[in-house]
């Protein structure tokens, strides 16, 4: 029995006994706590998190591609719009210049017409005054000639009668 006591003493004092006791206690705790189910739930949660992050990553990549595609032609679109705006501005400027030139021509034409009309009016007045002055001068000249040469008076009367008859 001595040998059984020594074996028992060896088992109790060795680490092997402590290890076996610890394994039995852990097995009992795992069984009580249902650690397998807890680990399965944790694995399931991790899988769900991974799947969710992968789907979010895919959605993010799609969004990134969409954003890249929309920005891809942005520089050329901006350049096209700038070119179109410049062309339109040039056309507007050209139209403004043409309209201004046309208005200036119209104004010059109106001024020239007004000046010609005023010249005609003044010319008519001057002609009228000149004609009146000429007629008066001719009348005075005729009177002076007739006073100095009374024989011409009769001659002019006879010529007028002949022209009437």
XYZ file of C-alpha atoms in Angstrom:
165
model
C 0.000 0.000 0.000
C 2.907 2.067 0.375
C 3.315 2.201 -3.324
C -0.302 3.342 -3.789
C 0.317 6.081 -1.242
C 3.424 7.149 -3.047
C 1.578 7.232 -6.369
C -1.229 9.153 -4.730
C 1.249 11.557 -3.167
C 3.036 11.923 -6.530
C -0.257 12.630 -8.358
C -1.434 15.184 -5.812
C 1.872 17.045 -5.732
C 2.523 16.949 -9.471
C 1.293 19.399 -12.106
C -0.496 16.590 -13.886
C -3.090 16.360 -11.157
C -3.552 20.145 -11.186
C -3.918 20.020 -14.970
C -6.566 17.272 -14.856
C -8.505 19.115 -12.148
C -8.348 22.317 -14.139
C -9.542 20.543 -17.314
C -12.470 18.998 -15.422
C -13.414 22.378 -13.924
C -13.176 24.044 -17.352
C -15.292 21.291 -18.946
C -17.917 21.722 -16.243
C -17.877 25.595 -16.704
C -18.090 25.276 -20.509
C -20.971 22.879 -20.159
C -22.746 25.147 -17.661
C -22.188 28.390 -19.530
C -22.927 26.876 -22.921
C -19.749 28.359 -24.319
C -20.271 26.603 -27.676
C -23.470 28.522 -28.331
C -21.816 31.765 -27.261
C -18.883 31.108 -29.606
C -21.278 30.224 -32.451
C -23.199 33.462 -31.883
C -19.951 35.443 -31.834
C -18.812 33.756 -35.063
C -22.234 34.430 -36.603
C -22.081 38.085 -35.546
C -18.585 38.412 -36.985
C -19.724 36.791 -40.257
C -22.701 39.166 -40.416
C -20.410 42.133 -39.732
C -18.015 40.980 -42.452
C -20.862 40.489 -44.954
C -22.325 43.865 -44.064
C -18.958 45.603 -44.440
C -18.387 43.836 -47.779
C -21.801 44.968 -49.075
C -21.102 48.507 -47.839
C -17.686 48.335 -49.479
C -19.286 47.244 -52.770
C -21.848 50.048 -52.523
C -19.053 52.504 -51.734
C -17.042 51.302 -54.721
C -20.103 51.711 -56.970
C -20.602 55.210 -55.614
C -16.913 55.977 -56.149
C -17.098 54.734 -59.745
C -20.215 56.796 -60.325
C -18.534 59.876 -58.874
C -15.412 59.236 -60.950
C -17.499 58.861 -64.111
C -19.370 62.068 -63.413
C -16.131 63.938 -62.746
C -14.322 62.240 -65.628
C -15.615 64.618 -68.302
C -15.994 67.611 -66.017
C -12.952 69.458 -67.387
C -14.054 69.043 -71.004
C -17.643 70.022 -70.126
C -16.391 73.133 -68.360
C -14.175 73.955 -71.344
C -17.110 73.461 -73.734
C -19.332 75.721 -71.644
C -16.596 78.360 -71.448
C -16.096 78.197 -75.210
C -19.840 78.442 -75.804
C -20.055 81.398 -73.403
C -17.148 83.140 -75.145
C -18.741 82.581 -78.557
C -22.051 83.909 -77.313
C -20.333 86.937 -75.750
C -18.540 87.629 -79.036
C -21.829 87.393 -80.959
C -23.537 89.713 -78.495
C -20.644 92.184 -78.694
C -20.726 92.012 -82.499
C -24.510 92.604 -82.502
C -24.132 95.538 -80.124
C -21.421 97.058 -82.322
C -23.518 96.560 -85.475
C -26.622 98.024 -83.842
C -24.608 100.972 -82.538
C -23.094 101.593 -85.964
C -26.558 101.405 -87.542
C -27.959 103.850 -84.986
C -25.036 106.221 -85.620
C -25.705 105.993 -89.368
C -29.411 106.653 -88.780
C -28.578 109.647 -86.591
C -26.139 110.988 -89.210
C -28.744 110.447 -91.925
C -31.384 112.272 -89.859
C -28.952 115.117 -89.214
C -28.105 115.352 -92.918
C -31.814 115.367 -93.846
C -32.502 118.045 -91.251
C -29.584 120.144 -92.528
C -30.736 119.755 -96.167
C -34.294 120.673 -95.211
C -33.029 123.685 -93.294
C -30.783 124.628 -96.226
C -33.773 124.401 -98.582
C -35.855 126.515 -96.241
C -33.105 129.094 -95.917
C -32.423 128.953 -99.669
C -36.126 129.450 -100.401
C -36.241 132.419 -98.035
C -33.113 133.870 -99.574
C -34.443 133.239 -103.100
C -37.718 134.882 -102.162
C -35.954 137.863 -100.665
C -33.517 137.988 -103.582
C -36.363 137.761 -106.079
C -38.249 140.485 -104.270
C -35.142 142.643 -104.106
C -34.391 141.916 -107.782
C -37.955 142.735 -108.770
C -37.807 145.956 -106.790
C -34.434 146.814 -108.280
C -35.677 145.999 -111.778
C -38.792 148.110 -111.150
C -36.680 151.025 -110.012
C -34.331 150.550 -112.966
C -37.266 150.448 -115.403
C -38.735 153.591 -113.821
C -35.373 155.305 -114.026
C -34.909 154.264 -117.684
C -38.481 155.348 -118.525
C -38.011 158.693 -116.818
C -34.820 159.294 -118.689
C -36.198 157.999 -121.983
C -39.954 158.603 -122.179
C -40.092 157.350 -125.795
C -39.340 153.834 -124.561
C -42.563 153.943 -122.575
C -44.646 153.980 -125.690
C -42.458 151.339 -127.347
C -42.938 148.890 -124.427
C -46.696 149.439 -124.425
C -46.885 148.652 -128.116
C -44.739 145.513 -127.699
C -46.979 144.297 -124.895
C -50.096 144.850 -126.981
C -48.568 142.933 -129.884
C -47.620 140.034 -127.608
C -51.167 139.874 -126.219
C -52.849 140.001 -129.575
